[in-house]
Short mmCIF file of C-alpha atoms in Angstrom, two decimals:
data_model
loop_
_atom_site.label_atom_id
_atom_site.label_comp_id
_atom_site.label_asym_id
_atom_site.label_seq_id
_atom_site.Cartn_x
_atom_site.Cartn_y
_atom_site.Cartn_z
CA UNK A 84 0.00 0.00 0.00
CA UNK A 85 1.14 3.85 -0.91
CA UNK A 86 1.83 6.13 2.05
CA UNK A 87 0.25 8.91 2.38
CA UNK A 88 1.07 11.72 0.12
CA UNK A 89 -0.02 15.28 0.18
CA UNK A 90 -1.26 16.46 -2.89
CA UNK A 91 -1.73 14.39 -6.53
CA UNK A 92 2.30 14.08 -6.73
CA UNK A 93 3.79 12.50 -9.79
CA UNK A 94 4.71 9.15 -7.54
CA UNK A 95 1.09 9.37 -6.25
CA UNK A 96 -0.16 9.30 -9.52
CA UNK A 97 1.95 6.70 -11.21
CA UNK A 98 1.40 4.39 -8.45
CA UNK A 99 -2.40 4.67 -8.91
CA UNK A 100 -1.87 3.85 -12.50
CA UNK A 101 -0.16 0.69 -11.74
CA UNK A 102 -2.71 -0.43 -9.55
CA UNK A 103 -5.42 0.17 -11.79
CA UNK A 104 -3.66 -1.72 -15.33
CA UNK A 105 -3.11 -4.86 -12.72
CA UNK A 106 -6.39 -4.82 -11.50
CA UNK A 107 -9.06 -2.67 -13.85
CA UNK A 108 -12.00 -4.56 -12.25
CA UNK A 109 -11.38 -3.59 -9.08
CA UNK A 110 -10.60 -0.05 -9.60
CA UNK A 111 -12.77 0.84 -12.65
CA UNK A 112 -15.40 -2.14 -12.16
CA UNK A 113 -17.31 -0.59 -8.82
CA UNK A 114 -17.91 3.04 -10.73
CA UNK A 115 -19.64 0.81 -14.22
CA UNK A 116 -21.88 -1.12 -11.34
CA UNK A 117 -22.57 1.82 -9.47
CA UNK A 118 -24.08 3.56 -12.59
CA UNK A 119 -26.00 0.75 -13.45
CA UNK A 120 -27.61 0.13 -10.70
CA UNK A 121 -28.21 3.99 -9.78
CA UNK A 122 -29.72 3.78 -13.29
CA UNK A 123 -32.02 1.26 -11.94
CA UNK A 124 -32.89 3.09 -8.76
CA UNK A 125 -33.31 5.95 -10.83
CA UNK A 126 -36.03 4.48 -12.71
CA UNK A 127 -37.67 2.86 -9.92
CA UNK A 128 -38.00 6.41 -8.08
CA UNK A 129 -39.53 7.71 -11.21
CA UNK A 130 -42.16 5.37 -11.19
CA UNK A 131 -42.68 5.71 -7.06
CA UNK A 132 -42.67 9.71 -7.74
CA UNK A 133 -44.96 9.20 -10.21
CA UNK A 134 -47.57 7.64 -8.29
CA UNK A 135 -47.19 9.88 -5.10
CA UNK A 136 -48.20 13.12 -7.29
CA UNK A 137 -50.65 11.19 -8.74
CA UNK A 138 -51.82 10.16 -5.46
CA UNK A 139 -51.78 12.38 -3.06
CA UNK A 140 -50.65 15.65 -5.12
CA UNK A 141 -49.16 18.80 -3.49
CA UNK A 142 -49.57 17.99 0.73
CA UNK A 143 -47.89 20.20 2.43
CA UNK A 144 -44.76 23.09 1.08
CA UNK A 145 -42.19 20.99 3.77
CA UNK A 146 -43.03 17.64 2.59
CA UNK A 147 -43.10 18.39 -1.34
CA UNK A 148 -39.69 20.26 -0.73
CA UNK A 149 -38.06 17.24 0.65
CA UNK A 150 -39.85 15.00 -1.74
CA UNK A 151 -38.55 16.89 -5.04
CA UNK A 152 -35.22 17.69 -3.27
CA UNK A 153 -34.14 14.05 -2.39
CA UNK A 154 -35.33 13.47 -6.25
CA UNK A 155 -33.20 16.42 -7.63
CA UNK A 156 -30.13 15.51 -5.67
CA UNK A 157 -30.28 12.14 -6.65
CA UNK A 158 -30.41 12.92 -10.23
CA UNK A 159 -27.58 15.19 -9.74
CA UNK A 160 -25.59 12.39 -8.62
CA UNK A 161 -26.61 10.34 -11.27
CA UNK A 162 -25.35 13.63 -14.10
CA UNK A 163 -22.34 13.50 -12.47
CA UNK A 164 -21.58 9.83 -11.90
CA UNK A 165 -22.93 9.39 -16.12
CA UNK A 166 -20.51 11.96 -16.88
CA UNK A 167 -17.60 10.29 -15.23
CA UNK A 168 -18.45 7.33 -16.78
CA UNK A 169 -17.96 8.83 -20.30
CA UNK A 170 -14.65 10.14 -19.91
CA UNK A 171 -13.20 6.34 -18.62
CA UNK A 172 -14.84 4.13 -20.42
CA UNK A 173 -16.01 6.01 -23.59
CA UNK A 174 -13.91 9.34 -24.36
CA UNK A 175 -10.23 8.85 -22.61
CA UNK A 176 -10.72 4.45 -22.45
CA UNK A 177 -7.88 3.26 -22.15
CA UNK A 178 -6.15 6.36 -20.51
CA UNK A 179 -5.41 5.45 -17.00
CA UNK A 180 -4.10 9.11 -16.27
CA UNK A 181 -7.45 10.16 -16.65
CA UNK A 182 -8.32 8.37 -13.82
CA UNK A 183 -5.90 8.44 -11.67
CA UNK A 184 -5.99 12.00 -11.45
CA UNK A 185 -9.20 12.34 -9.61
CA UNK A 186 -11.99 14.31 -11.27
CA UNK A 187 -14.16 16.09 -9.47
CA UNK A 188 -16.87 14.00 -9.83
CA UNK A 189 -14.73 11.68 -7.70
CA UNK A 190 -14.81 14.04 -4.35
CA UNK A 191 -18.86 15.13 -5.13
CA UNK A 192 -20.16 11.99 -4.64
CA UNK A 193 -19.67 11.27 -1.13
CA UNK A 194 -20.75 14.80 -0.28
CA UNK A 195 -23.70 14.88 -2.82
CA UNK A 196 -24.68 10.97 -1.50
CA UNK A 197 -24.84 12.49 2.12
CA UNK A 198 -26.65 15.58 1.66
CA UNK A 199 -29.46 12.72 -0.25
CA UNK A 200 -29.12 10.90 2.85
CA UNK A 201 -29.86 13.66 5.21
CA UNK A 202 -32.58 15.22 3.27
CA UNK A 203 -34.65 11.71 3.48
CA UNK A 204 -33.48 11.27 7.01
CA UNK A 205 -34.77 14.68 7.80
CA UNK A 206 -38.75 13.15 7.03
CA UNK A 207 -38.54 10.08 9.26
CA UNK A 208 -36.54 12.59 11.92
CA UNK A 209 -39.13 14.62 11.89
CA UNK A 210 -42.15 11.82 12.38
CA UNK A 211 -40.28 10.80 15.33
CA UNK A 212 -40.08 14.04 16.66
CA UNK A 213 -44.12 14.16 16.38
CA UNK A 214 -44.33 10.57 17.28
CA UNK A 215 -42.72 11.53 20.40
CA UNK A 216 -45.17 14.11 21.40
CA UNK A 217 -42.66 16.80 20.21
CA UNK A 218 -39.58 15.96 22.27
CA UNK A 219 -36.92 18.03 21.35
CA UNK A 220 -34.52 15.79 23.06
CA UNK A 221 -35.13 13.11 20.67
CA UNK A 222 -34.73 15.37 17.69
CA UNK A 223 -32.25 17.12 18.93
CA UNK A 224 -30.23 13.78 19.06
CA UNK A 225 -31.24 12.47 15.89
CA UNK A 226 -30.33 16.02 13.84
CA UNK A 227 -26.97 15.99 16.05
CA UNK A 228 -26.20 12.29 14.58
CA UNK A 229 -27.54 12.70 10.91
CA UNK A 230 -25.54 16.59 11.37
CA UNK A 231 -22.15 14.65 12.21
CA UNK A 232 -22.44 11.86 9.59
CA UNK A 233 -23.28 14.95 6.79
CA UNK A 234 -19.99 17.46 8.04
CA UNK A 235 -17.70 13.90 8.07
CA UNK A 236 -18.37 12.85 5.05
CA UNK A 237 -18.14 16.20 3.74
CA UNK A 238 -14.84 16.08 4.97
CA UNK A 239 -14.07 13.12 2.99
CA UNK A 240 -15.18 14.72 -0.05
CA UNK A 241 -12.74 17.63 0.75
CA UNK A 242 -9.88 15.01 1.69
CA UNK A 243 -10.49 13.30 -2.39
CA UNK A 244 -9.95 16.53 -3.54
CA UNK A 245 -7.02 17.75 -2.03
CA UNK A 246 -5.50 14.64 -0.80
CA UNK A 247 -7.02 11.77 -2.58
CA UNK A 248 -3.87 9.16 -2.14
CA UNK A 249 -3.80 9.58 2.12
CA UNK A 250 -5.34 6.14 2.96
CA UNK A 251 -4.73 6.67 6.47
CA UNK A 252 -6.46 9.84 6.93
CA UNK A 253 -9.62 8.83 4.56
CA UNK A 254 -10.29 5.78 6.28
CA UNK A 255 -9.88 7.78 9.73
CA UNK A 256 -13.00 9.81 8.10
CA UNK A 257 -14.64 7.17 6.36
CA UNK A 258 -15.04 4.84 9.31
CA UNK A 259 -16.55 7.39 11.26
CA UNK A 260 -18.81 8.86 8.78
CA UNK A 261 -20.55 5.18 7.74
CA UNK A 262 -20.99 4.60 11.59
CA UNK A 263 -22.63 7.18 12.74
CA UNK A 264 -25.04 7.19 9.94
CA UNK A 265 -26.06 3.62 10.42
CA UNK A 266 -26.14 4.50 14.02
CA UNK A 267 -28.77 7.29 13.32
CA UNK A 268 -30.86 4.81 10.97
CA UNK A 269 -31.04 2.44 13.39
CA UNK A 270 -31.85 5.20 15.99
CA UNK A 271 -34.79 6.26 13.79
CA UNK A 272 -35.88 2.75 12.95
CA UNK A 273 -35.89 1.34 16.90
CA UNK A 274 -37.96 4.67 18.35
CA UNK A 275 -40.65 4.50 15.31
CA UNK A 276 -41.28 0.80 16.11
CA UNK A 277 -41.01 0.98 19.86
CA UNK A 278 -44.31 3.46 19.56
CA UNK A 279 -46.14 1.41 17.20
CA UNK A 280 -46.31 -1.18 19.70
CA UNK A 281 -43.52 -3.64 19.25
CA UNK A 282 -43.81 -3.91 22.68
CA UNK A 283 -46.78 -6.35 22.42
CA UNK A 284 -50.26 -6.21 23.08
CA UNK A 285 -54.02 -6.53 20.95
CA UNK A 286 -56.29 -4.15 20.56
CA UNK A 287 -60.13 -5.49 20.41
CA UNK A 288 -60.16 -4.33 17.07
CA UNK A 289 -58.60 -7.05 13.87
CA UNK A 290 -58.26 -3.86 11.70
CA UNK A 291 -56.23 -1.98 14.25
CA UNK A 292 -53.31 -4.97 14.59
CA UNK A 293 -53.61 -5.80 11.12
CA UNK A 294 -52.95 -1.68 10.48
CA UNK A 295 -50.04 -1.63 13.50
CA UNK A 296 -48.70 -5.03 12.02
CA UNK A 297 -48.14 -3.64 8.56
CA UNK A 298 -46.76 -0.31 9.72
CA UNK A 299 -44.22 -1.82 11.79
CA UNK A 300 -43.32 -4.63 8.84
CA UNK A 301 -43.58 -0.67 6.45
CA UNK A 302 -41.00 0.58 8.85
CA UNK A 303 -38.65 -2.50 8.59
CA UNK A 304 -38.81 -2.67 4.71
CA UNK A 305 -37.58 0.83 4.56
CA UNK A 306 -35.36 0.62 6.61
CA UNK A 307 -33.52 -2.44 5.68
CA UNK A 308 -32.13 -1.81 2.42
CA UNK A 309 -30.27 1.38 2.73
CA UNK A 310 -29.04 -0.01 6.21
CA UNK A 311 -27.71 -2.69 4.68
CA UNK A 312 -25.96 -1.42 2.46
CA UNK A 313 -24.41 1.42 4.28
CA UNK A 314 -23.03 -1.41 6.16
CA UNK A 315 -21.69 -2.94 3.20
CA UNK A 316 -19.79 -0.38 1.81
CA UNK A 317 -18.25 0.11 5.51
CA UNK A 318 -17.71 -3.41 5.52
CA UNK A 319 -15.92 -3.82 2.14
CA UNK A 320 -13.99 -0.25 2.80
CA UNK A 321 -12.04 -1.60 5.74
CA UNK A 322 -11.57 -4.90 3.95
CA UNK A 323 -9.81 -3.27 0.66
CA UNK A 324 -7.86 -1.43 2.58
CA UNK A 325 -6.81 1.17 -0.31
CA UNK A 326 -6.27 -2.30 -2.59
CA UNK A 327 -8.95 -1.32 -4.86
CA UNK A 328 -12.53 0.48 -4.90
CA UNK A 329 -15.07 -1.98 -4.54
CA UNK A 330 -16.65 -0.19 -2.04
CA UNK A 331 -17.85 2.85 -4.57
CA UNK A 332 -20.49 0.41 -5.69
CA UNK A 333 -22.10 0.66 -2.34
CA UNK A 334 -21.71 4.20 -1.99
CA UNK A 335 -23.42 4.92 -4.94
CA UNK A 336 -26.34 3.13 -4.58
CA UNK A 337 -27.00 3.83 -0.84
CA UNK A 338 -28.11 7.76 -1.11
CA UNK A 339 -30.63 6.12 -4.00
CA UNK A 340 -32.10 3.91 -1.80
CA UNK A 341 -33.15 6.56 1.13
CA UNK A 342 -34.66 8.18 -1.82
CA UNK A 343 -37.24 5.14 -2.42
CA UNK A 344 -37.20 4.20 1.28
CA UNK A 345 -38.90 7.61 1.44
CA UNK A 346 -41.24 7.82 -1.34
CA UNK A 347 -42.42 3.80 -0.58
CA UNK A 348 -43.51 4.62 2.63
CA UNK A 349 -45.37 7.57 1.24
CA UNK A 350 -47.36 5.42 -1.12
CA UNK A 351 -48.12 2.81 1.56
CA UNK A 352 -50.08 5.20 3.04
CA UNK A 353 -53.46 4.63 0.44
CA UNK A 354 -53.32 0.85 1.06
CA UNK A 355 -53.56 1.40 5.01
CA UNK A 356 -55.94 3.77 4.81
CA UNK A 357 -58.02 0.89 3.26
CA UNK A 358 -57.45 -1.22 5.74
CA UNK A 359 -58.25 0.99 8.30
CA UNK A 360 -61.47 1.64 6.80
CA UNK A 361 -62.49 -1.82 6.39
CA UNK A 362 -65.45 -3.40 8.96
CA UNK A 363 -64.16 -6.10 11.25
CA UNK A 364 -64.86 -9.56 10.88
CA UNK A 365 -66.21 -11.98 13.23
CA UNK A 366 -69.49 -11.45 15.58
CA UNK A 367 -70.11 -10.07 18.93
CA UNK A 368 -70.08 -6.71 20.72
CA UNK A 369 -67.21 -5.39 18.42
CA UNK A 370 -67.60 -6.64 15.06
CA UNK A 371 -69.22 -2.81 13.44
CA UNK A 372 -66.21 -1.01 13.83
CA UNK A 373 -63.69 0.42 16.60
CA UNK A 374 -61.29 3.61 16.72
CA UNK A 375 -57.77 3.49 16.66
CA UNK A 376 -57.98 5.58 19.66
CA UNK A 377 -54.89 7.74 20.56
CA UNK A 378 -52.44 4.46 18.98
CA UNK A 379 -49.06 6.34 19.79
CA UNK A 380 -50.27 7.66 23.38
CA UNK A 381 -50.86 10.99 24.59
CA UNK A 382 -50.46 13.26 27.45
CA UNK A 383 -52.56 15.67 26.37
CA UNK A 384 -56.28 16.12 27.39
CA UNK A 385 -59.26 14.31 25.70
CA UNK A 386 -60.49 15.71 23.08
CA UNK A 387 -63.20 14.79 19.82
CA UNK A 388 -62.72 14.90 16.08
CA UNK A 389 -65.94 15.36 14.29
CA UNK A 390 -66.21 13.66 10.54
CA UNK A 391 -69.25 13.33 8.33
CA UNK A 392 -70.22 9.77 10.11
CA UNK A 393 -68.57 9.38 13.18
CA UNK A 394 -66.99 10.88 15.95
CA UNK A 395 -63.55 9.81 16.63
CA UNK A 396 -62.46 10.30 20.64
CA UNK A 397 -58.99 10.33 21.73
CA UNK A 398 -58.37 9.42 25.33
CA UNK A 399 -55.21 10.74 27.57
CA UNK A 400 -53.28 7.66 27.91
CA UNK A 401 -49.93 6.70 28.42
CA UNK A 402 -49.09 4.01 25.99
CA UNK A 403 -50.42 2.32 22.88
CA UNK A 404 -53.83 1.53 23.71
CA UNK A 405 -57.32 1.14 21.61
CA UNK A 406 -61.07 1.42 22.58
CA UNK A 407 -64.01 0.92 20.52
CA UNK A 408 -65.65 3.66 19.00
CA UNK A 409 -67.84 6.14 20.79
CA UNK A 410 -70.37 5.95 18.41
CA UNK A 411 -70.03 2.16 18.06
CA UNK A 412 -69.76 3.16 13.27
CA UNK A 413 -67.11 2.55 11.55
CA UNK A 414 -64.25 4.74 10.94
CA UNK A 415 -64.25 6.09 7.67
CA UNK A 416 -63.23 9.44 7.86
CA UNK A 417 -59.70 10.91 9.14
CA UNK A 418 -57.83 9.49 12.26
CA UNK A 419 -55.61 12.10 13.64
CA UNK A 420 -54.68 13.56 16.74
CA UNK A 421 -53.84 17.22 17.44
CA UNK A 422 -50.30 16.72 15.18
CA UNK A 423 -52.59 14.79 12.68
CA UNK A 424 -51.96 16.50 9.76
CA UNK A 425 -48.62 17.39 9.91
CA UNK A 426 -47.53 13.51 11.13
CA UNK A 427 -49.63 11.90 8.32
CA UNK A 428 -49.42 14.53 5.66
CA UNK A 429 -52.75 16.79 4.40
CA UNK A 430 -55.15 15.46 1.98
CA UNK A 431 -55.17 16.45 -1.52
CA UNK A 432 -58.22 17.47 -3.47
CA UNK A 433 -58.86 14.24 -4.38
CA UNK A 434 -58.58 12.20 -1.31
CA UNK A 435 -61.14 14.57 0.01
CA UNK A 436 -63.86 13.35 -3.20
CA UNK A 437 -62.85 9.55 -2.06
CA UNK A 438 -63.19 10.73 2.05
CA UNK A 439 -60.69 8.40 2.64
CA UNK A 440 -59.03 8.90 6.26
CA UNK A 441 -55.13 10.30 6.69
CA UNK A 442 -53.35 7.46 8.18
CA UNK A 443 -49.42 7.17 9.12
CA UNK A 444 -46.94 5.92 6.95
CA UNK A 445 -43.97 4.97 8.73
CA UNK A 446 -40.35 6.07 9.78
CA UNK A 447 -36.95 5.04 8.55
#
């Protein structure tokens, strides 16, 4: 392995040129996957982005500005990483100077990939924050973790740029940066499920588990995949060792996948509303309809919800709980507590013709 050299000296540069005729799948290889399957991702967020402004149109100016940000940023990334692309395998193939002096679109992805990352992570922050009732405390430490990951691997963008050859210092900064960030996923992930109930416990209503079931398996899907591979490309960093850059493929395709973490749990939304509006099955006292009554706990005092067809009560309690329905209907109208619309989203113009109810969709 090179030691570290300041700047992109001639020895620097030469011995990166070695490296890469003795081994041009494991130095160009990673960037030709990771534009493939960003290509991928990119059309699979098309299609998700699609169907949310069909669905549920403009909801609110904060969520629609993280929505078409996370998009835009994405498909910057993708510009960028196409361009790249060009240049090695297309324009200058062949020329291994080309590569090995770093182009900028070398040091912009890490910083461009976070700043993706942190956009989507601001959403499922910020339905934790109103999960919680508002705690600042929470936030605070969730902003302060996805905050550190962003300025860390902004550093590392800055270190490719200036100092792209100092393995030492990189992986000092790379380590780091992947850690924390999986640390604040997995922060996010473990508070939204702990207050959807994975705690235990059955409501008297089939509808509300079956509803609390699939947003705790909505919150695990998203979750997973750009977990997963965050770990991956930590994984496969500190195994390479400066060797070759395998790891690129994975940080590539992570930022993409917060994008459709983001936008799937979004479109989940319609299909739980459905099942939240569905009657109960079975006989007995309960089988017309009951009220997911106050499902992520409040401290606040009761207070009622009027709709079209039913009243909706929500009781001061300290956990997740569930009662039946004042009014003993069913609940086909909005279910939403006093930070309803701003945890679940408004309704567009349409949802209001279907009077389908605003239900959660889940948290990273």
């Amino acid at each position: 392995m090179m030691d570290p050299v300041i700047g992109k000296g001639p020895s620097a540069i030469d011995y990166v040129i070695e490296q890469a005729k003795n081994d041009p799948v494991g130095w160009y290889g990673p960037w030709l996957v990771g534009l493939i399957v960003l290509t991928l991702m990119a059309g699979i967020v098309t299609s998700q982005a699609t169907r949310y402004f069909s669905t549920f149109g403009f909801e609110s100016r904060g969520l629609f500005t993280v929505v078409v940000l996370s998009i835009l940023l994405m498909l910057t990334q993708w510009i960028a990483i196409l361009n790249v692309s060009w240049v090695w395998f297309v324009a200058r193939f062949g020329d291994y100077r080309a590569f090995a002096e770093v182009p900028w679109e070398a040091w912009l992805t890490p910083i461009i990939g976070q700043v993706t990352a942190f956009v989507s992570q601001l959403f499922f922050a910020r339905r934790c924050y109103t999960l919680y009732h508002r705690n600042k405390l929470i936030f605070g430490g969730l902003l302060f973790g996805m905050f550190t990951s962003l300025a860390l691997f902004t550093m590392v963008g800055v270190v490719v740029a200036t100092d792209p050859f100092n393995i030492v210092l990189g992986r000092n900064l790379t380590t780091p940066a992947c850690c924390v960030n999986l640390a604040t996923d997995l922060a996010i992930a473990g508070l939204t499920l702990w207050k959807l109930g994975i705690r235990g416990g059955q409501s008297y209503s089939a509808n509300t588990d079956d509803v609390l079931r699939r947003l705790r398996n909505l919150t695990i899907e998203a979750a997973v995949p750009p977990a997963i591979c965050a770990l991956l490309n930590v994984l496969v960093y500190l195994e390479t060792n400066g060797k070759n850059l395998a790891y690129t493929a994975f940080a590539i395709t992570t930022p993409s996948l917060y994008v459709c973490s983001l936008l799937f749990t979004l479109n989940s939304r319609r299909s739980i509303r459905q099942k939240l509006n569905a009657p109960n099955e079975g006989g007995g006292l309960y089988n017309i309809g009951f009220e997911l009554s106050n499902v992520l706990g409040s401290g606040s005092k009761a207070r009622q919800t009027e709709s079209r067809r039913t009243t909706i009560v929500f009781a001061p309690m300290s956990g997740p709980t569930f009662a039946a329905n004042a009014s003993m209907g069913v609940v086909d109208e909005r279910v939403e507590g006093s930070q309803g619309p701003e945890l679940y989203g408004r309704r567009s113009g349409d949802d209001d013709d279907d009077d389908e109810p605003t239900t959660p969709g889940t948290s990273h």
